[in-house]
Coordinates of C-alpha atoms and ligand atoms in Angstrom, one line a residue:
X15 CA 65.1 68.5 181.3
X16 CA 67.2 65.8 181.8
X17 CA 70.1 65.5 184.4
X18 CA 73.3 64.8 184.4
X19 CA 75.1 61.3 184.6
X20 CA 77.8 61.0 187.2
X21 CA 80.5 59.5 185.0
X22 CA 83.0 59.2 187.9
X23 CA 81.0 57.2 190.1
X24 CA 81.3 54.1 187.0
X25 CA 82.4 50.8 188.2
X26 CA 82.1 47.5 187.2
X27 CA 79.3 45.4 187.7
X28 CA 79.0 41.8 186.8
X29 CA 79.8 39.3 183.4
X30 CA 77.6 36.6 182.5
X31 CA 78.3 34.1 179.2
X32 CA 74.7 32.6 179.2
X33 CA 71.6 34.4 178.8
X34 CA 70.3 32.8 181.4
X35 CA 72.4 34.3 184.0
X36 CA 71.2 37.3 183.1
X37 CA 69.6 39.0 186.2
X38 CA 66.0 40.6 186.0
X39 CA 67.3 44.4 184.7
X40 CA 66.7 47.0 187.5
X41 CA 67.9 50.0 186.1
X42 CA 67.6 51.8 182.8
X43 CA 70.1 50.2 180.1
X44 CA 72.0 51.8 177.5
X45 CA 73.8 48.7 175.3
X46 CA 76.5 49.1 173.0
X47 CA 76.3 46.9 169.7
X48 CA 78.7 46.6 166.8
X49 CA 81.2 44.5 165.4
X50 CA 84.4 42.8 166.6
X51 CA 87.0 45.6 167.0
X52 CA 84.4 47.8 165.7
X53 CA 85.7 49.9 169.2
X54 CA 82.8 49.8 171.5
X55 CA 84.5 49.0 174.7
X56 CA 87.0 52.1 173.6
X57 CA 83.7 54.2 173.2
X58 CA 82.6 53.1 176.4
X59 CA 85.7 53.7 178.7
X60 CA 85.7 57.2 176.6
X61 CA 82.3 57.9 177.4
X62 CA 83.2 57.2 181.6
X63 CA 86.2 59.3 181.4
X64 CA 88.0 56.2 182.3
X65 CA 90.9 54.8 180.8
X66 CA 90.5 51.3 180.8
X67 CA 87.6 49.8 182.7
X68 CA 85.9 48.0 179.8
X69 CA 89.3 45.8 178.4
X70 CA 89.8 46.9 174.9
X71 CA 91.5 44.6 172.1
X72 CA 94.9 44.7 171.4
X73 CA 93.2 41.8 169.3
X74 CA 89.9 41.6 167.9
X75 CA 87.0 39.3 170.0
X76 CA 88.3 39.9 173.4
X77 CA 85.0 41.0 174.9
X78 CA 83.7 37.3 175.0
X79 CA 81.0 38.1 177.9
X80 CA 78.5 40.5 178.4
X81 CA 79.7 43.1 180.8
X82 CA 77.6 45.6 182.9
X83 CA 79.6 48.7 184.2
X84 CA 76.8 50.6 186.6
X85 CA 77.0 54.4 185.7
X86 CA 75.2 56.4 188.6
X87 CA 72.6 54.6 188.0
X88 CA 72.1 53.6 184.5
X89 CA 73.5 50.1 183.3
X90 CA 75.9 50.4 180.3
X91 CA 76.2 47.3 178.5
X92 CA 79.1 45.7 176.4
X93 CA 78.5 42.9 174.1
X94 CA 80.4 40.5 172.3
X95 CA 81.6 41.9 169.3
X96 CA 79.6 39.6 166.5
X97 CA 81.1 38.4 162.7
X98 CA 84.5 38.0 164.6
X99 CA 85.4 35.4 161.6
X100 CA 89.2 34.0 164.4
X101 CA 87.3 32.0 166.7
X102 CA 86.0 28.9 166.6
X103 CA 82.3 27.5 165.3
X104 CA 80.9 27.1 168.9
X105 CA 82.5 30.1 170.2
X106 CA 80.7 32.0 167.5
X107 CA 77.4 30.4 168.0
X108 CA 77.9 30.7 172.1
X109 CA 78.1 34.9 171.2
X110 CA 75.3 35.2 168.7
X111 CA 73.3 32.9 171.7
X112 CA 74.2 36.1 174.0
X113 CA 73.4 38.7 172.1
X114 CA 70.0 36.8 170.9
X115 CA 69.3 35.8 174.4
X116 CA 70.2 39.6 175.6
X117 CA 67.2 41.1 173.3
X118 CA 64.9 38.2 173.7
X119 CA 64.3 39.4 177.5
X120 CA 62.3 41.5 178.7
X121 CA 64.6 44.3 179.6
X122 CA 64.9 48.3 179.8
X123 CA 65.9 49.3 176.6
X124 CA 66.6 52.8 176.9
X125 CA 69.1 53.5 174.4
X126 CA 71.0 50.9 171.9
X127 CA 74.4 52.7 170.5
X128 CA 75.1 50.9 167.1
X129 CA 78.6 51.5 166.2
X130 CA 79.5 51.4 162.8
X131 CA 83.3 52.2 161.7
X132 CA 83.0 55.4 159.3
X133 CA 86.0 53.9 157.1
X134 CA 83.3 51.1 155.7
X135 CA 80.2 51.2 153.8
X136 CA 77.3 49.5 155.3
X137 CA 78.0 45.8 155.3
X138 CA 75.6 43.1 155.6
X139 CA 75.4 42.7 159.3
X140 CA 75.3 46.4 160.0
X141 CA 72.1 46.6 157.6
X142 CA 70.5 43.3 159.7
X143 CA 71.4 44.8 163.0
X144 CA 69.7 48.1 162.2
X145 CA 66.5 46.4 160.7
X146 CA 66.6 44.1 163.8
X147 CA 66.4 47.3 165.7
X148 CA 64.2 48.9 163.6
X149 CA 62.0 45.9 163.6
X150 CA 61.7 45.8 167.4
X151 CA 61.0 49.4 167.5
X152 CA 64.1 49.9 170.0
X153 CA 65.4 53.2 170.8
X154 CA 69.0 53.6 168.8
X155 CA 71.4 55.9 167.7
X156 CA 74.8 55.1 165.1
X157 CA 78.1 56.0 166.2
X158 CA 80.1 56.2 163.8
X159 CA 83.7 55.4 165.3
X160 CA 87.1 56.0 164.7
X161 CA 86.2 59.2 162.8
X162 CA 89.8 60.7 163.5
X163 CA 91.3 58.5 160.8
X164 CA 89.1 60.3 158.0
X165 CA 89.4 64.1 157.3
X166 CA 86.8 66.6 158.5
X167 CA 85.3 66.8 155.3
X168 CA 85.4 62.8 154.6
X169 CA 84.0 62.4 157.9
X170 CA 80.9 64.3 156.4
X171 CA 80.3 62.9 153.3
X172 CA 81.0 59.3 154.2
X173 CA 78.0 59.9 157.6
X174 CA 75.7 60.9 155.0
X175 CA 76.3 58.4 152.3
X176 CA 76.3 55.8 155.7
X177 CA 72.9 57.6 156.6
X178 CA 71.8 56.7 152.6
X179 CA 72.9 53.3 152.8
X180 CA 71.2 52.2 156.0
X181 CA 67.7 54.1 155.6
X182 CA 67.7 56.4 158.7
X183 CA 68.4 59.9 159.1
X184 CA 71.5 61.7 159.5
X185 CA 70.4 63.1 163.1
X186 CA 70.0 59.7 163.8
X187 CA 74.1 59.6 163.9
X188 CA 76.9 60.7 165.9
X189 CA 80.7 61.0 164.6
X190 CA 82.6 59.7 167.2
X191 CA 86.8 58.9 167.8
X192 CA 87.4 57.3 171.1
X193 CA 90.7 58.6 170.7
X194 CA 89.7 62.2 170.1
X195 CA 87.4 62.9 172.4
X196 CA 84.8 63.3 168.9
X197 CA 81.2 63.1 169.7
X198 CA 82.0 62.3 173.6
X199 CA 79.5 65.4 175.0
X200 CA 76.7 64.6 172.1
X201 CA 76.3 61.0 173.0
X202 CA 76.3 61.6 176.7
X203 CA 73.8 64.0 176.1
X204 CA 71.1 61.3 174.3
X205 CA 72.3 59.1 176.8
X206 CA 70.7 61.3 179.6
X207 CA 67.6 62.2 177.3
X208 CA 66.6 58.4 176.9
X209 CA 67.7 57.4 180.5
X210 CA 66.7 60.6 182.8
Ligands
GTP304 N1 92.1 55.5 165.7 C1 91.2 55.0 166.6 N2 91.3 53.7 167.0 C2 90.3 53.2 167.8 C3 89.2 54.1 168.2 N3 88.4 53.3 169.0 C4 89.0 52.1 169.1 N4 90.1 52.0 168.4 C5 91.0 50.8 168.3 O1 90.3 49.8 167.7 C6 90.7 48.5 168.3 C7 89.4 47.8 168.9 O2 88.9 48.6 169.9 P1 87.9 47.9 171.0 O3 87.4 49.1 171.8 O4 88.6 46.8 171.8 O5 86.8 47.3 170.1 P2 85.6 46.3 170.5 O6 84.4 46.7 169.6 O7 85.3 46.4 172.0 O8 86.2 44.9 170.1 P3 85.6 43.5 170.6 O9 85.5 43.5 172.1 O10 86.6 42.5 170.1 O11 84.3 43.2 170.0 C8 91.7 48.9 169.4 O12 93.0 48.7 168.8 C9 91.4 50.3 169.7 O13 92.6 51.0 170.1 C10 89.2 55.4 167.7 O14 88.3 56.2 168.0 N5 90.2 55.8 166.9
MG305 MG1 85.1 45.0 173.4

């Protein structure tokens, strides 16, 4: 049923660094959650078919704002990376305010993408993310990124023990590699189911 998303009409919409400048959502939101370096602004550029419109890290914690990116339509959303351990005390507490303050509003959740790097097993703030989405009964879906630097058959095993480790399903997961292409038509697919 659903349509498709015009990927080439993306373009960049606005960054706040307080909650509070957060305007009343309008549109459907897809958000993209994870942590620093994790490679959710590389997911998202991937996902537009563009090479470099959210600014990726040559370093880790370089998206410091939350940036909107206006997808035909459907907001796309970029958070701070969080448990970015370089930066200082405040800066830290000024991201988890953002994210907080993000979730806190009343907003269109239509899809959160939780990116989890397949090379890891769950660590602490992956499990609290997912039971925070659980928890607040938001619409979600795991990318597993970066799955181009594991084997085909390690990319398998290491998505289900993932799937074990975190308590959801395996259909509840995509293997994805920004660099690749991995994963790229699957996600834009839920993408359209949950916003469309
Ligand atoms: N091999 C490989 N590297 C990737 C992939 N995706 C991202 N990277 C690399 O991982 C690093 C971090 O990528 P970003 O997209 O900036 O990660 P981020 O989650 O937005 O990071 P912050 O904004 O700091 O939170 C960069 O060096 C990317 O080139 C992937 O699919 N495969
Ligand atoms: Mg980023």
């Amino acid at each position: 049923m659903a349509h498709k998303l015009r990927y080439e009409t993306a373009r960049y919409a606005a960054s706040y660094g307080t909650p509070e400048q957060l305007p009343a959502p309008t549109t459907p939101e897809v958000v993209f959650v994870g942590r620093s370096n994790v490679g959710k602004s590389s997911l998202l550029n991937r996902l537009i078919g563009r090479a470099s419109l959210a600014r990726v890290s040559s370093q880790p914690g370089k998206t410091a704002n939350i940036n909107f990116y206006d997808v035909d339509g459907v907001m796309f959303v970029d958070l701070p990376g969080y448990g970015f351990a370089k930066v200082s005390q405040a800066e830290k507490r000024r991201w988890a305010n953002l994210i907080a303050g993000y979730f806190d509003q009343e907003r269109s959740f239509n899809l959160v993408v939780a990116l989890v790097d397949i090379r890891h097993d769950a660590q602490r703030i992956d499990l609290e993310t997912l039971g925070f989405l659980r928890e607040s009964a938001l619409p979600f879906v795991v990318a597993l990124t970066k799955a181009d630097k594991l084997s085909r058959t390690r990319q398998e095993s290491q998505a289900q023990t993932l799937a074990r480790q975190f308590g959801i399903e395996r259909s509840q997961m995509v293997l994805t590699s920004s660099q690749a292409g991995t994963g790229i038509p699957e996600l834009r697919r839920r993408i359209e189911e949950a916003c469309l």
